[in-house]
Every structure is written in structure tokens, then in C-alpha cells.
PDB file of C-alpha atoms in Angstrom:
ATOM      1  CA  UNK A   1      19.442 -28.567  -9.486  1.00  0.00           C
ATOM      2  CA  UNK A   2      16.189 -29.806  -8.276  1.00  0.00           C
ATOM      3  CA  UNK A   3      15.025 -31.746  -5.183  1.00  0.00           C
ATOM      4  CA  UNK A   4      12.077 -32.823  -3.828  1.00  0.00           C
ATOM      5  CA  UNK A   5      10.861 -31.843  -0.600  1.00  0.00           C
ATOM      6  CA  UNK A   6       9.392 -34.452   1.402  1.00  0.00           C
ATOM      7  CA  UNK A   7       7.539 -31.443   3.733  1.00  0.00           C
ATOM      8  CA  UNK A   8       5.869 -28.843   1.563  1.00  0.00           C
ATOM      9  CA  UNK A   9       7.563 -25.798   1.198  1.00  0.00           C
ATOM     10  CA  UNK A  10       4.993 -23.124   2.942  1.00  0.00           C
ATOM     11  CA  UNK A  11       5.922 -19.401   3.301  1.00  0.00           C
ATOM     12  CA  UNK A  12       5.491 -18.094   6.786  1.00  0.00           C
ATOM     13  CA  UNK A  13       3.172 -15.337   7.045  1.00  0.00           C
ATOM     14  CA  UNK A  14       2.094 -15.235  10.158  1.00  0.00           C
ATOM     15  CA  UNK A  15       4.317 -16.946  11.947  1.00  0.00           C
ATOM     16  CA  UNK A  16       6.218 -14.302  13.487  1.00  0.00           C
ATOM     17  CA  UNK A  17       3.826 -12.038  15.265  1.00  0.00           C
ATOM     18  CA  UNK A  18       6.360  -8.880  15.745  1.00  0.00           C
ATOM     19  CA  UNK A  19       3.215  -6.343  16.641  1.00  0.00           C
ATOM     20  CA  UNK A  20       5.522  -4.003  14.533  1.00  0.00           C
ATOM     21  CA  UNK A  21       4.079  -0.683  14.542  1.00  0.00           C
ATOM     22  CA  UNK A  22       5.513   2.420  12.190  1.00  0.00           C
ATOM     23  CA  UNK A  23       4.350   5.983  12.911  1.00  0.00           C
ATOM     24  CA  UNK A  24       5.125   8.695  10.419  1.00  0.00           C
ATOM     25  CA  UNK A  25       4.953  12.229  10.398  1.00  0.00           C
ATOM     26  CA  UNK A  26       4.371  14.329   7.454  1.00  0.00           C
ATOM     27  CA  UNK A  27       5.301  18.144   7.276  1.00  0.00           C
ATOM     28  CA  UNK A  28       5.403  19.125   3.890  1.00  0.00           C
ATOM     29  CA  UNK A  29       2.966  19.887   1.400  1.00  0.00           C
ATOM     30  CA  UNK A  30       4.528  20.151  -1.700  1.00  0.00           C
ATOM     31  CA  UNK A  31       3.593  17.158  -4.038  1.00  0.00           C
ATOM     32  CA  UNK A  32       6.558  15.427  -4.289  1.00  0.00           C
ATOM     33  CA  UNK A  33       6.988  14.893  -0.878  1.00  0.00           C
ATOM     34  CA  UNK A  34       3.715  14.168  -0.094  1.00  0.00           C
ATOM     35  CA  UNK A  35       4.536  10.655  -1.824  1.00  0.00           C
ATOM     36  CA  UNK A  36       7.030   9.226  -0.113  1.00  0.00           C
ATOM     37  CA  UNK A  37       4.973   8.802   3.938  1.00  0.00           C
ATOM     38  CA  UNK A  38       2.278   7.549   1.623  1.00  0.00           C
ATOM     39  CA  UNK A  39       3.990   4.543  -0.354  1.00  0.00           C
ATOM     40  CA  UNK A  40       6.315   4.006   2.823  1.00  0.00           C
ATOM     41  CA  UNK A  41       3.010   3.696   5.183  1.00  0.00           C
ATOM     42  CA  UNK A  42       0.930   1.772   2.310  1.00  0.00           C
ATOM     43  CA  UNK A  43       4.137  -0.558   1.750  1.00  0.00           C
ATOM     44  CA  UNK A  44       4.012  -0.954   6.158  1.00  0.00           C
ATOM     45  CA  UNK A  45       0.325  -1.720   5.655  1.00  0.00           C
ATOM     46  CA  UNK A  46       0.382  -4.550   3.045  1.00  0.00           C
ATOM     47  CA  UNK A  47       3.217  -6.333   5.116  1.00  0.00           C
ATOM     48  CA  UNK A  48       0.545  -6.540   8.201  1.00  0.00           C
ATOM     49  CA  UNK A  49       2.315  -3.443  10.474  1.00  0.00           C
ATOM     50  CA  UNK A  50       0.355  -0.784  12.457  1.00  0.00           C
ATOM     51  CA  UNK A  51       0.832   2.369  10.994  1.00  0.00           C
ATOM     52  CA  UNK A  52      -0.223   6.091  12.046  1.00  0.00           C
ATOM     53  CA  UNK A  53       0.227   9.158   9.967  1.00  0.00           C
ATOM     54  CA  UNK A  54       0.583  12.463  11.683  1.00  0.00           C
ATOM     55  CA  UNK A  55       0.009  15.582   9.514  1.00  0.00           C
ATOM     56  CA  UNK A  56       1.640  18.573  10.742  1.00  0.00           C
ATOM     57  CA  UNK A  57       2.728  22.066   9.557  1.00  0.00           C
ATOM     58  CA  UNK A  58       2.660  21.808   5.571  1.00  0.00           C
ATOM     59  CA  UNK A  59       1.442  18.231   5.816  1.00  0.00           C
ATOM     60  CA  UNK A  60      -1.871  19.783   6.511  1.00  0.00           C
ATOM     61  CA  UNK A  61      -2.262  20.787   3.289  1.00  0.00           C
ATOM     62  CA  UNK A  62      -2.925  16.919   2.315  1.00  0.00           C
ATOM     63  CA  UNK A  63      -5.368  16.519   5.052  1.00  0.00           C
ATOM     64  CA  UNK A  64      -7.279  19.691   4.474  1.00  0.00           C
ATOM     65  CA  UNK A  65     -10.232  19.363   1.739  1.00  0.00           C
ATOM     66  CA  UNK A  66      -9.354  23.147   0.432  1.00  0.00           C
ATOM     67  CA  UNK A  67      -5.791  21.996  -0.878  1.00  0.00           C
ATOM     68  CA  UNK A  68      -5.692  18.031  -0.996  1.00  0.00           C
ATOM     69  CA  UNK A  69      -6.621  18.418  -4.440  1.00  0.00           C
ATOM     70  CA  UNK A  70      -4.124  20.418  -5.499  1.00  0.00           C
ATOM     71  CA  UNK A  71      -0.757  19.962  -4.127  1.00  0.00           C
ATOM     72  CA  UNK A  72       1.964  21.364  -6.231  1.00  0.00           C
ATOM     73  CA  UNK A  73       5.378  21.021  -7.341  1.00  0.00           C
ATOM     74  CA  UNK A  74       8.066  23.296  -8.020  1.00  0.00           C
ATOM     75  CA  UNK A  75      11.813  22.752  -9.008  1.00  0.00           C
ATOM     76  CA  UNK A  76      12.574  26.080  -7.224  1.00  0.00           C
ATOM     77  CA  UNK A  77      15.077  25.239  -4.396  1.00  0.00           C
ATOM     78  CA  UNK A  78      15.291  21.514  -5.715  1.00  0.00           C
ATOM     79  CA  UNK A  79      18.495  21.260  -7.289  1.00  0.00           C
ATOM     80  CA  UNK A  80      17.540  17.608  -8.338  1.00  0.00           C
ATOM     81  CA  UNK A  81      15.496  18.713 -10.912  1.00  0.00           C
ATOM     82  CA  UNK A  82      19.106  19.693 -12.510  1.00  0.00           C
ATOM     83  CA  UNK A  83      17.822  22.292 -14.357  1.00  0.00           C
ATOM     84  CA  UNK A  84      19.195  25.956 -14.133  1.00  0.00           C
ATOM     85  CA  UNK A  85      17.298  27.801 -10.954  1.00  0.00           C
ATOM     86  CA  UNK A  86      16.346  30.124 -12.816  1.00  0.00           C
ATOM     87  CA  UNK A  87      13.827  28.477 -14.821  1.00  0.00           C
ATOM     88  CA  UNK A  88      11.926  27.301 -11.941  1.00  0.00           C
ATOM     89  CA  UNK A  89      11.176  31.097 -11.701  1.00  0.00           C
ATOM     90  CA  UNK A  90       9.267  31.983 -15.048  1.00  0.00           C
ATOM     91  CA  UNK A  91       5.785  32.261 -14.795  1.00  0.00           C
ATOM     92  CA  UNK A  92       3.714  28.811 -15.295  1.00  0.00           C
ATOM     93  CA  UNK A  93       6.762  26.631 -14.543  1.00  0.00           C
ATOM     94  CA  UNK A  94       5.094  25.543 -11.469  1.00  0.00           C
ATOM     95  CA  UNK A  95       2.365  24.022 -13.043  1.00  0.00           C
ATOM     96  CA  UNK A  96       4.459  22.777 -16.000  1.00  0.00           C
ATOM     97  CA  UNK A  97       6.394  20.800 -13.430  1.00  0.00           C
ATOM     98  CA  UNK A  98       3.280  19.623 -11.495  1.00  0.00           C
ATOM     99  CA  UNK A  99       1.272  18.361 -14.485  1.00  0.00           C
ATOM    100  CA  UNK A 100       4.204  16.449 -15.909  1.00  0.00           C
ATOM    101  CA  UNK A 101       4.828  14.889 -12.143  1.00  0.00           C
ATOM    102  CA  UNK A 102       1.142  14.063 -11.922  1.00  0.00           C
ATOM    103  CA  UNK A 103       1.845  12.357 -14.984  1.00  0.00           C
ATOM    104  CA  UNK A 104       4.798  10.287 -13.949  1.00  0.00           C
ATOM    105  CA  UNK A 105       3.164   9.263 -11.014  1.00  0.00           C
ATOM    106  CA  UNK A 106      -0.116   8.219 -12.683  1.00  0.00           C
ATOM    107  CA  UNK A 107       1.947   6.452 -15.254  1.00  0.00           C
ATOM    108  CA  UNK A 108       3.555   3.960 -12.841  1.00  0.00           C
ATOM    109  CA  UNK A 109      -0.242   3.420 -11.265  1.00  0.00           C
ATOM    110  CA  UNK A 110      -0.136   5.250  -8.214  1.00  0.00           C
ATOM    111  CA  UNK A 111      -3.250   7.156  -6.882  1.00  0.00           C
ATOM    112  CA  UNK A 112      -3.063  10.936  -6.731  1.00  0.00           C
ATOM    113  CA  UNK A 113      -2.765  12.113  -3.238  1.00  0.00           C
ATOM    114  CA  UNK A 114      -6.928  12.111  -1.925  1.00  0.00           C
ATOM    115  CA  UNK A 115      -7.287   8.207  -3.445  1.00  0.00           C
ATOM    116  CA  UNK A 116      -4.194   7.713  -1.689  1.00  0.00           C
ATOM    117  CA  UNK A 117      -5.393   8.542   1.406  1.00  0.00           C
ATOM    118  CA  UNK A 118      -8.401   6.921   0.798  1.00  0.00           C
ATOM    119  CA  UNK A 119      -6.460   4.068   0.053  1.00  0.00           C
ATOM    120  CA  UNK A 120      -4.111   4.091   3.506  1.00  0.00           C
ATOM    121  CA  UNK A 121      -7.251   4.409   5.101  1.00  0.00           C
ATOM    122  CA  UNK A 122      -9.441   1.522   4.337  1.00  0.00           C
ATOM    123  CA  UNK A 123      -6.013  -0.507   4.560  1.00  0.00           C
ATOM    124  CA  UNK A 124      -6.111  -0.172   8.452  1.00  0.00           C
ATOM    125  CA  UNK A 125      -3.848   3.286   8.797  1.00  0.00           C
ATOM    126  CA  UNK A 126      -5.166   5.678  11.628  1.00  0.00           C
ATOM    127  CA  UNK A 127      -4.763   9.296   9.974  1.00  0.00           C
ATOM    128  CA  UNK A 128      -4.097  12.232  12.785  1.00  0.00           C
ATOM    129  CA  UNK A 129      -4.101  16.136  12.411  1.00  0.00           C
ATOM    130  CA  UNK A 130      -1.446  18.206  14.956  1.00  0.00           C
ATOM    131  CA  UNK A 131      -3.329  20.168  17.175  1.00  0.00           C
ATOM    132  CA  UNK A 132      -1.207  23.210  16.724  1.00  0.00           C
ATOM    133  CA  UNK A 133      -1.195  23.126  12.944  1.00  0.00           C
ATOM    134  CA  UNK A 134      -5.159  23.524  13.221  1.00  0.00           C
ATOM    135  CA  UNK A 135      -5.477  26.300  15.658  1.00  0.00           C
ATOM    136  CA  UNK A 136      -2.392  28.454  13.659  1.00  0.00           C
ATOM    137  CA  UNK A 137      -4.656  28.190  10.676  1.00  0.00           C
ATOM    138  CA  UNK A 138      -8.197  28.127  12.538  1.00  0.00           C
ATOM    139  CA  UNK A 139      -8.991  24.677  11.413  1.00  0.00           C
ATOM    140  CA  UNK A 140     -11.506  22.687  12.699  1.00  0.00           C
ATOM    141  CA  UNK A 141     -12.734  18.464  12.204  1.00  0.00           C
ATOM    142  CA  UNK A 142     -15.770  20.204   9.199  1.00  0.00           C
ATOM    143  CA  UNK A 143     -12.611  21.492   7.449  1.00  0.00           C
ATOM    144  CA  UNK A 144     -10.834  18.068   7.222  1.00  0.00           C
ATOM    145  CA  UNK A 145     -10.648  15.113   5.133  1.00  0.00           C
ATOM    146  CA  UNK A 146     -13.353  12.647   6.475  1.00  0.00           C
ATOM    147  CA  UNK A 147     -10.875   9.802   6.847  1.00  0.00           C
ATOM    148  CA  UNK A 148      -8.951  11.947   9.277  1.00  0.00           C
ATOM    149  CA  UNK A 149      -9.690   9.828  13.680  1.00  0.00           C
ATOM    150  CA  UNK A 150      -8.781  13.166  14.919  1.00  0.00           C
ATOM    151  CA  UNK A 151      -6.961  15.940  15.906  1.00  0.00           C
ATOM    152  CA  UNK A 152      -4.696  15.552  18.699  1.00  0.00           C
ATOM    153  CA  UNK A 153      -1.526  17.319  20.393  1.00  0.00           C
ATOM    154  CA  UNK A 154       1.700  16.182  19.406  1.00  0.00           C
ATOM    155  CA  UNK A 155       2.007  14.592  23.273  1.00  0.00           C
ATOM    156  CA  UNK A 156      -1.004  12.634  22.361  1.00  0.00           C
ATOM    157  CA  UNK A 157       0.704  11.476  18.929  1.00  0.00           C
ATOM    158  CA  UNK A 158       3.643  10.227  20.806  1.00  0.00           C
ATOM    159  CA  UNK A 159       1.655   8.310  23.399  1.00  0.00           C
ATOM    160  CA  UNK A 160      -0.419   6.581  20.825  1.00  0.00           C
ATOM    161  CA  UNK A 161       2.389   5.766  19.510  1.00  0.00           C
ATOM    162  CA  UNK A 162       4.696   3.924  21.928  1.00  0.00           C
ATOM    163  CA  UNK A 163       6.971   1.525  20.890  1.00  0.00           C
ATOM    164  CA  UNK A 164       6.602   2.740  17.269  1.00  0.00           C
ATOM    165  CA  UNK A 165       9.598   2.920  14.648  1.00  0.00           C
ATOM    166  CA  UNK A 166       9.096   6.699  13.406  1.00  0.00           C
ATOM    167  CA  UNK A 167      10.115   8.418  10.455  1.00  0.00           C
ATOM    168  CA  UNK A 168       9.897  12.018   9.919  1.00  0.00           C
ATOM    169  CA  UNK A 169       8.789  13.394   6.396  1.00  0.00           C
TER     170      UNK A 169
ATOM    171  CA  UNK B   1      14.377 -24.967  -7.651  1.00  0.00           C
ATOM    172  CA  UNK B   2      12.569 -27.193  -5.369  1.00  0.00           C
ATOM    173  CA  UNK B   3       9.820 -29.159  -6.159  1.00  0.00           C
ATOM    174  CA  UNK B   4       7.031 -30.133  -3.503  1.00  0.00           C
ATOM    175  CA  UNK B   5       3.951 -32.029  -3.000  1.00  0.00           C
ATOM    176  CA  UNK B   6       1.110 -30.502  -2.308  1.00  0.00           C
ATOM    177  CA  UNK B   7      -1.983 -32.238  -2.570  1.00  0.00           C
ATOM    178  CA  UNK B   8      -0.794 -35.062  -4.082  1.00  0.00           C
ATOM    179  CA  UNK B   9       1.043 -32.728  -7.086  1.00  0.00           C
ATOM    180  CA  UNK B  10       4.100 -32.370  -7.751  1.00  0.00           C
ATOM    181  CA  UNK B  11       4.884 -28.531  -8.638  1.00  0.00           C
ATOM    182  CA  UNK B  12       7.874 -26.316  -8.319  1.00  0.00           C
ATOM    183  CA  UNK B  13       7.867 -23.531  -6.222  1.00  0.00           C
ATOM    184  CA  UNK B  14      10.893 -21.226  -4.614  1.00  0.00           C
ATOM    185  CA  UNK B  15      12.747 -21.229  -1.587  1.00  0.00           C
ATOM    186  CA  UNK B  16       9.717 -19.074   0.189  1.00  0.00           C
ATOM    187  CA  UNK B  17       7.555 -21.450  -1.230  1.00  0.00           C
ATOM    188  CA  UNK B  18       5.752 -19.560  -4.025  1.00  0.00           C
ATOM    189  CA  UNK B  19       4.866 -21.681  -7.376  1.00  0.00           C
ATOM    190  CA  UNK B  20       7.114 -21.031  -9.813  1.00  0.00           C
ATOM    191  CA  UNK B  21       5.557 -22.609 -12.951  1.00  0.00           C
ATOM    192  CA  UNK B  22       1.711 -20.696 -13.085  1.00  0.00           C
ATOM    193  CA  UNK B  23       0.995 -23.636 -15.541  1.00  0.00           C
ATOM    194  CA  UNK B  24       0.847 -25.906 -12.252  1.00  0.00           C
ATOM    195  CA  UNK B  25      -2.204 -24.332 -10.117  1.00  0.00           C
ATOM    196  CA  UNK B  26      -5.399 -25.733 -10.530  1.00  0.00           C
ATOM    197  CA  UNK B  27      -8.721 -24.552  -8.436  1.00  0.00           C
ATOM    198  CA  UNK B  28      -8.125 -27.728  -6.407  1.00  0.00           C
ATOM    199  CA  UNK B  29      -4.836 -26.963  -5.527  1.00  0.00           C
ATOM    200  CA  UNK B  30      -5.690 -23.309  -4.248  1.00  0.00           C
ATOM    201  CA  UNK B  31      -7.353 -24.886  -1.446  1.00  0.00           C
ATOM    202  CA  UNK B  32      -4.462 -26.875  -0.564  1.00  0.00           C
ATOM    203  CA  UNK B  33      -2.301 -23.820  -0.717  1.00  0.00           C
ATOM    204  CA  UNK B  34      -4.736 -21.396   1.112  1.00  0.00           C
ATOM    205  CA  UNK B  35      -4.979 -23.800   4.434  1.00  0.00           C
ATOM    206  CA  UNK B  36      -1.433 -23.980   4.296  1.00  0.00           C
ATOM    207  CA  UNK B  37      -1.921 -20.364   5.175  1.00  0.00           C
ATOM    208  CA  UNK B  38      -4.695 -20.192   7.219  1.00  0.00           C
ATOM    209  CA  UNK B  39      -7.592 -19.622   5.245  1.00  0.00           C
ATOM    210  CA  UNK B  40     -10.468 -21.520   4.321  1.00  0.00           C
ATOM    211  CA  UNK B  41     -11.385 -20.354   0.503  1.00  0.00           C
ATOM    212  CA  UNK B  42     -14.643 -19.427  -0.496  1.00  0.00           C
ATOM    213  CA  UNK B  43     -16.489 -18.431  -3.017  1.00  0.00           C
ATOM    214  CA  UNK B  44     -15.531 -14.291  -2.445  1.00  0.00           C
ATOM    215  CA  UNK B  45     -12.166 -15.466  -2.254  1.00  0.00           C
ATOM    216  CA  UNK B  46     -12.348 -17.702  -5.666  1.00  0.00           C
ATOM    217  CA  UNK B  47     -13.084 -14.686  -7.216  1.00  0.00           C
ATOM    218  CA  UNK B  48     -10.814 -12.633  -6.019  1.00  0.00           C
ATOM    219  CA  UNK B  49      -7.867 -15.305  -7.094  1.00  0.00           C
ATOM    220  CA  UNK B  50      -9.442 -15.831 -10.401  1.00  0.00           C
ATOM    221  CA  UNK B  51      -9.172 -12.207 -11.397  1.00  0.00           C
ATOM    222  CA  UNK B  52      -5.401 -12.011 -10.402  1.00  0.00           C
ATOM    223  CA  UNK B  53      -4.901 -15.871 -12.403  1.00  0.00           C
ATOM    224  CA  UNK B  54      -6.611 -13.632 -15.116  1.00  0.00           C
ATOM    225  CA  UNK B  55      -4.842 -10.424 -14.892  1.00  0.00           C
ATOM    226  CA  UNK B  56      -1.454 -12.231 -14.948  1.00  0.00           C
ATOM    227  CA  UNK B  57      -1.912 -13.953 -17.883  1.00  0.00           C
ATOM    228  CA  UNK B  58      -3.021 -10.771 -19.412  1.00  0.00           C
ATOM    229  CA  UNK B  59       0.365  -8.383 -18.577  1.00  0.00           C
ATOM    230  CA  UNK B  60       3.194 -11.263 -17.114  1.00  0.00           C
ATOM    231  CA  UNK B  61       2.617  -9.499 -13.312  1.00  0.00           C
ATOM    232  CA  UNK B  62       1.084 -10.301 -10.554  1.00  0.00           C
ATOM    233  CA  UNK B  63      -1.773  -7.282  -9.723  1.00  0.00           C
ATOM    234  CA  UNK B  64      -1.122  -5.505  -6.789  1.00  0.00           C
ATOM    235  CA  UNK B  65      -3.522  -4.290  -4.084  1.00  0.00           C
ATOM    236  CA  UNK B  66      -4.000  -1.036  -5.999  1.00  0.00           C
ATOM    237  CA  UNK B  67      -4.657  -2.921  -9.570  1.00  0.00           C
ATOM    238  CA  UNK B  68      -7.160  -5.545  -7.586  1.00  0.00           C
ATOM    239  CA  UNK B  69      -9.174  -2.818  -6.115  1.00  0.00           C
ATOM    240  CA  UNK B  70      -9.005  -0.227  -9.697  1.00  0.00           C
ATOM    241  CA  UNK B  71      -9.057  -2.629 -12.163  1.00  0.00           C
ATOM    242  CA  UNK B  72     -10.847  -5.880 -10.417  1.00  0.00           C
ATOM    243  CA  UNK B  73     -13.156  -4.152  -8.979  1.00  0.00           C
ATOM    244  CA  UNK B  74     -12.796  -5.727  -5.139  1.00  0.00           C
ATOM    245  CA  UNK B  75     -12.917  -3.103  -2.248  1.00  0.00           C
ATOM    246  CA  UNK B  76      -9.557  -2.515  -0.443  1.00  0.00           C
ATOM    247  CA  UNK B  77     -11.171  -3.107   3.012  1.00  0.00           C
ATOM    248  CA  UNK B  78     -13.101  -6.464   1.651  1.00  0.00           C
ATOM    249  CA  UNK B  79      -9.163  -7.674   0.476  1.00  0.00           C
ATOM    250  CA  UNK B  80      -7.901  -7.106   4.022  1.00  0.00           C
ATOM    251  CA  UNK B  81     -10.495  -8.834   5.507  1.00  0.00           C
ATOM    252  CA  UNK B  82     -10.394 -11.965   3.392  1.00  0.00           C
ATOM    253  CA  UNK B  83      -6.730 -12.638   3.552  1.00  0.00           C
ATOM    254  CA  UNK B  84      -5.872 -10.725   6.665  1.00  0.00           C
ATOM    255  CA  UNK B  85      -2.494  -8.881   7.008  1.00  0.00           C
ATOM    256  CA  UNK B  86      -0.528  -9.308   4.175  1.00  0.00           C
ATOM    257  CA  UNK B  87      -3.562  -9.394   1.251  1.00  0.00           C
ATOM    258  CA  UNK B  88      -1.245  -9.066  -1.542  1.00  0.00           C
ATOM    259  CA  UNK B  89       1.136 -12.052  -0.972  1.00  0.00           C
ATOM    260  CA  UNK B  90      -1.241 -14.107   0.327  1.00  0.00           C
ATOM    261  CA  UNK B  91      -3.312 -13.564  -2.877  1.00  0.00           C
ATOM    262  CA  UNK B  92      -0.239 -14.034  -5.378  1.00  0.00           C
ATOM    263  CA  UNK B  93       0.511 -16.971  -3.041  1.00  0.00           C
ATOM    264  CA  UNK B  94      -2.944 -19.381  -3.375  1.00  0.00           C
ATOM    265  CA  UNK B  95      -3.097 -17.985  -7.089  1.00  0.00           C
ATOM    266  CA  UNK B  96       0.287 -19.607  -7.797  1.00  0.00           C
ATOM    267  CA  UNK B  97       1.505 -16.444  -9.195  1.00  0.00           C
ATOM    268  CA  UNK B  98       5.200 -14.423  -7.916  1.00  0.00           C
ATOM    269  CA  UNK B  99       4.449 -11.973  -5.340  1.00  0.00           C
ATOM    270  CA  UNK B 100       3.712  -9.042  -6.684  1.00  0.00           C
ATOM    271  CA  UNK B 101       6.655  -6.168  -7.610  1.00  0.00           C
ATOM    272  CA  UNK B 102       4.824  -2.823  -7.524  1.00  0.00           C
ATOM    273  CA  UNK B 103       5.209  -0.617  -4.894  1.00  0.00           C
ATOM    274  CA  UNK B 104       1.489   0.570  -4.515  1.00  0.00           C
TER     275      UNK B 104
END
């Protein structure tokens, strides 16, 4: 059926200023689940919503320049692989299983995890590093990823934060 | 399917008011369709709307703000900044093209 509209049909962008803000914290450092703060939080950004990434524990790994470049994956422990446990154990399978998801992930277009971050960044994200995680492994601003604002307590995280939907990685 | 006027045109567009029919947009039309939104088009942003026109007729899909920055070449920051907030379906929207189904 078709009808013409005597007003023109214009989407609404703008109209409803929510000042949504989404803060997400990321404490693993395995690849795979380095992914999934980083599409959510990209996704946030492209839909006009403050977002703030806070890297803790093993989610330091994707902040620090040593290891951002080489985040792994391996199916031990991660039954969703559904292959036999026991395979995960032979030697090389963990970089079997990372090349192959580097693969997958590149084939569907998305950065690998420094672009990505590069990517959050000039997108409007403000990128944070937990306090504690730096001074349990003696890390200091020189040893971070330059996109990082800052490190900052986890008190400091939450009060930057206010009013913030949160989701925990 | 409704159909609107915009600019003195007749085109079809959906319920959210994206055109439907690519075949429909014309340079003059963008205009139209960008101050609907807000923005006043210029020459950066021409370009930026020609390369997605471009791209979609290439692969059938409207780029995302990964493929404009990779592939087209425009700076992630410079995409924000000329169509603030949500870049992506305010691109796919003045271009006439579906938003965009990618999740990066």
C-alpha cells in the first residue's frame, strides 16, 4: 500500500537529547573477550552516547603497549569451542586457535584490538587504567597506550561516571 | 511504503524516513535531506556522501564508520565532527542509502 505524506517523513536524530552515558569495565585479557566492551562501546558511540572504558586486572593487557599486540586465545576452559579439553592442551593449540580467530574477526571487517582502540578513541570514548592494576604490576602512564586520559582509582571511575548504565566485561 | 515530498520530489522512503529506492537521490536532494537534519552540506561533506553513494553501488551495503574511514579514506574524528553524534546514519541518511547493518 502506498500513501503520500503531506509532511515529509524525517527521522529524529536529535530530537531526544537522553545525555545517555554507558561506562564499561574490562577485566580480561584474553582475545575473545577483549571484543565484546569494544563493539558494545563503539556501537554506544555511533548512536551519540558517552562512553568510558575502564581497564582493570587482565583488561590491562589491552591497554599496555607490551601485550596489546598480542592478545591470545585459548579453548582451554571454554567449553564453547566444543571440542574435547584435551586438545586445547597440546602444544601450539593456542596459537592455532588465535590465528584462526584473528582471522574470523578480520574477515567480518573488524579492527584487531590496538586499531580498535584507536578507533573508540577518536570516536569520543574516554579510555581509563585502574589504579591498582598499575601499581600490582609497577606500571606507569610511559608504559601505556597513548590514547589512554589516565589512570585513576576505581572511586574516581565511579564518580566520573555517575548516572552511567555499566556493564562489566 | 510511504512516499514523501521533499524538495519538490516525490520519493519513497520508510517509516523512519530513510529513501528506499537509491535510484531517487540526486545531489540536489541531499541538501534537502541534510537540513532536515541539521546540517548545512558542504563540500567535505559532498565527498564524504559521494564515496558511500559509490561504495553502495559497488557491494549492495551501506559502508559503515569503519569501511568510510579504511576504505574511503576520511578520518574517524573528521566523520564525527561533520555529522555530529550519530555519523553513520546520518551519512546513509542524506546519501539515500539504508542505514548501515555492520556492527563496527
Amino acid at each position: 500500500m502506498t500513501a503520500t505524506q503531506t509532511q515529509p517523513v524525517v527521522p529524529s536524530f536529535d530530537d531526544e537529547e537522553t545525555g545517555r552515558k554507558l561506562a564499561i569495565i574490562i577485566s580480561k585479557g584474553t582475545l575473545d573477550m577483549a571484543y565484546p566492551g569494544l563493539v558494545l562501546g563503539n556501537a554506544a558511540l555511533g548512536e551519540g552516547v558517552e562512553v568510558d572504558l575502564f581497564f582493570t586486572f587482565w583488561g590491562f593487557d589491552l591497554i599496555t603497549r607490551k601485550t596489546m599486540h598480542d592478545l591470545k586465545f585459548t579453548m582451554l576452559g571454554n567449553t564453547a569451542t566444543h571440542m574435547p579439553q584435551g586438545l586445547g592442551g597440546l602444544p601450539g593449540m593456542t596459537t592455532l586457535a588465535t590465528s584462526r580467530l584473528k582471522r574470523s574477526i578480520a574477515e567480518v571487517g573488524v579492527p584487531e584490538v590496538p586499531d580498535f582502540l584507536e578507533l573508540v578513541k577518536d570516536s569520543g570514548a574516554r579510555l581509563w587504567a585502574c589504579r591498582m592494576s598499575a601499581d600490582m604490576n609497577h606500571i606507569t602512564e610511559a608504559d601505556l597506550y597513548e590514547g589512554v586520559d589516565g589512570i585513576i582509582s576505581a572511586a574516581d571511575f565511579i564518580e566520573k561516571t555517575e548516572g552511567a548504565q555499566l556493564l562489566f566485561i | 511504503m510511504p512516499v514523501t515530498t521533499i524538495a519538490g520530489h516525490d520519493v519513497h522512503v520508510d517509516d523512519e524516513g530513510f529513501l528506499t529506492s537509491p535510484q531517487e537521490w540526486s545531489p540536489e536532494l541531499a541538501r534537502t535531506l541534510a537540513q532536515n537534519i541539521g546540517i548545512e552540506l558542504t563540500d567535505e561533506h559532498m565527498k564524504v556522501i559521494e564515496f558511500l553513494r559509490k561504495d553502495y553501488a559497488q557491494t549492495g551495503e551501506t559502508a559503515t564508520i569503519r569501511r568510510v574511514q579504511t576504505v574511503g579514506g576520511f578520518p574517524t574524528k573528521q566523520l564525527f565532527q561533520l555529522f555530529p553524534k550519530k555519523p553513520a546514519k546520518k551519512m546513509a541518511y542524506i546519501a539515500g542509502l539504508p542505514k548501515p547493518h555492520g556492527c563496527v
